[in-house]
Amino acid sequence: MLMNFDKLGTWRWVLAGIAVLMALFLLLPIVFIVALSFGDSRWLIFPPPGWTMRWYHELFADPRWLQSAWTSARIAVVVMVLSVILGLLASFALVRGQFRGRAVLRAFFLTPMILPVVIIAVALYAFFLRIGLNGTFTGFVAAHLIVALPFSIIAITGALKTFDPAIEDAAILCGAHPWEARARVTLPAISHGVFSAAIFSFLISWDEVVLAIFMASPTLQTLPVRVWTTLRQDLTPVIAAASTLLVLLTVVLMIVAALIRKGKSR
Amino acid sequence: MSYLHINGIRKVFGDVVATDHVELEIAQGEFMTFLGPSGSGKSTTLYIVAGFQDPTAGDIRLRGQSILNIPSHKRNIGMVFQRYTLFPHLSVAENVAFPLRVRRMNRAEIDDKVRRALALVRLDGLGERMPAKMSGGQQQRVALARALVYDPPVLLMDEPLSALDKKLREEIQHEIRRIHQETGVTILYVTHDQEEALRLSDRIAVFNQGKIEQVGTGPQLYASPATRFVADFVGDSAFLSGQVQDMTGTGATLRFADGTMLRDLPLHGAGRPGGAADLMLRPERIDLTPGRGREGASLPVTVEDVTFLGNSSTISARTPWGEVLAVRLTFGHPLLGQVRRGDRLTVQWQAQDAHAFARD
Ligand SMILES: Nc1ncnc2c1ncn2[C@@H]1O[C@H](COP(=O)(O)OP(=O)(O)O)[C@@H](O)[C@H]1O
Ligand SMILES: [Mg+2]
């Protein structure tokens, strides 16, 4: 590197200061929400005049919240599994395949990442209306899969590109059927990419709200949709409690993802 | 009947001819090396034996049976690759056990064979190591153990040492020789390093532009190269360009630019009177003398430069028509220490050390 941090003198304090400010800027909303979820003011006053667990009790006492959480989890798990399977198949084709239009196909797979989600949502809504998938579990999974798949493909192709195909060839000459070689040698060797793909796919579905609002029905609502609809009816700190739990799971999974990456580079 | 028969293999990629009519018969237990520059079709031939590529034409026969219809994973062939190919998530012992696991052998037998394979490559006790924690040389030894543990009839090695430094390379070359002698396995070895080929092989097949130029033992290739390419690639050599004056039963007469004639030279290739041909002389097979030199096997030269290289010295000598050839004198040669730039001397050689190659 051109700049050596240790030799910057007073500048390093300035840099460190900027870094802290940036981190605060990113983290403050979350800190806010967490504080409010434990605050005893019904009107979301900050800083809270006192502390309470009351909103968590209310949250867990309301079966609709639990049901939404359960719906979210089910959808996210199915999206995760499908996204990893399709991501693996697509990645093998994109990295190993020798065919015309490979670059075009890759760009095509990644378009949901750059397309505004609301456009995908409107298009899917119109399409699902015709085939009767709106408000169904399948519709939810399909919609989330579209936005999760690009992340899965990026994570898995990234791992697969650094894996030398000669290692797979070696396994085949050792007597393993090509599929056995992929399952027993290639897959474990790119497992860090597969785990990242799984975690990101789960999270994308878990906290996705735009598509979910379009897909939701009164009986089938994910947690973010419940937060959103509740928010519009009344501004209760229960929402802060629900959001805190949402964030908590996200943070835990991000930490797991980071640990996997670290384990890989060890 | 040969053990392994590479029968007229031709492989075309688009409009690139990677190998053309490669024909080779290998005996059981033989150490056969493919030697040639990069892109000459060595790896392609090896990959066809391994089954990773199908030949455009030709056949591969093992003990008289074609193996082309057998998929790679059922050919039971061992291979060590140029790049490191240990399975990164498995320990050394698990890597070596892998071929036995896929063959569904029982635990006790696997443990026993793995232990013996690791002992063969002198890595006893390192079974628990992970590949990432091993040096390049150690990784290739493990790869060798993994390729030999299931007693393959043929072991393929595609430049396995090219990523290692010279000292380590020589050390593992000795190991490979020892392992070949201990196991008696038939080896096809690919390299672009002539020293490596000469050190290891029973026979060498010299590849050039997808074709085999010559097959023979190291001494055969060195003493009687069949083509100019082989003469150039195996050992050091100087080429003096001349013209075929005439051809008789005992050899050709070459005429050089200043009118010098050399007679009775063995001529390789399709020569014809009037055609261009080169005289090949090896630096260590010629001598310098202050006298007149051997009749018909000598040339007057002028010394251009003297380079001391420890156990030998190289002298650049200019022929009467201006071409330069190198002469190597070993330490202790009576002329060394006296030769100066500009000295007029004579180079001479034994008749069997001069070869002429027709240019096409
Ligand atoms: N998969 C391939 N596709 C296209 N051309 C190839 C392929 N493999 C090898 N070739 C070409 O075939 C020729 C021989 O290659 P190779 O057998 O790898 O040579 P070597 O191992 O002697 O260096 C080269 O010109 C190379 O570019
Ligand atoms: Mg090669």
PDB file of C-alpha atoms and ligand atoms in Angstrom, chain B residues 36-44 46-47 82 158-159 190-192, ligand 2:
ATOM      1  CA  GLY B  36       9.539 -30.937 -26.153  1.00  0.00           C
ATOM      2  CA  PRO B  37       8.930 -27.204 -26.056  1.00  0.00           C
ATOM      3  CA  SER B  38       5.720 -25.681 -24.755  1.00  0.00           C
ATOM      4  CA  GLY B  39       2.789 -26.231 -27.116  1.00  0.00           C
ATOM      5  CA  SER B  40       4.279 -29.285 -28.823  1.00  0.00           C
ATOM      6  CA  GLY B  41       1.392 -31.575 -27.879  1.00  0.00           C
ATOM      7  CA  LYS B  42       2.836 -33.446 -24.881  1.00  0.00           C
ATOM      8  CA  SER B  43       0.019 -32.692 -22.455  1.00  0.00           C
ATOM      9  CA  THR B  44      -2.634 -33.315 -25.073  1.00  0.00           C
ATOM     10  CA  LEU B  46      -1.200 -37.431 -21.894  1.00  0.00           C
ATOM     11  CA  TYR B  47      -4.772 -36.162 -21.456  1.00  0.00           C
ATOM     12  CA  GLN B  82       1.718 -29.710 -13.003  1.00  0.00           C
ATOM     13  CA  ASP B 158       2.639 -33.755 -16.476  1.00  0.00           C
ATOM     14  CA  GLU B 159       5.587 -31.500 -15.592  1.00  0.00           C
ATOM     15  CA  VAL B 190       6.159 -34.934 -19.543  1.00  0.00           C
ATOM     16  CA  THR B 191       8.836 -32.262 -19.323  1.00  0.00           C
ATOM     17  CA  HIS B 192      10.389 -29.457 -21.353  1.00  0.00           C
TER      18      HIS B 192
HETATM   19 MG    MG C   2       1.779 -29.090 -21.156  1.00  0.00          MG
END
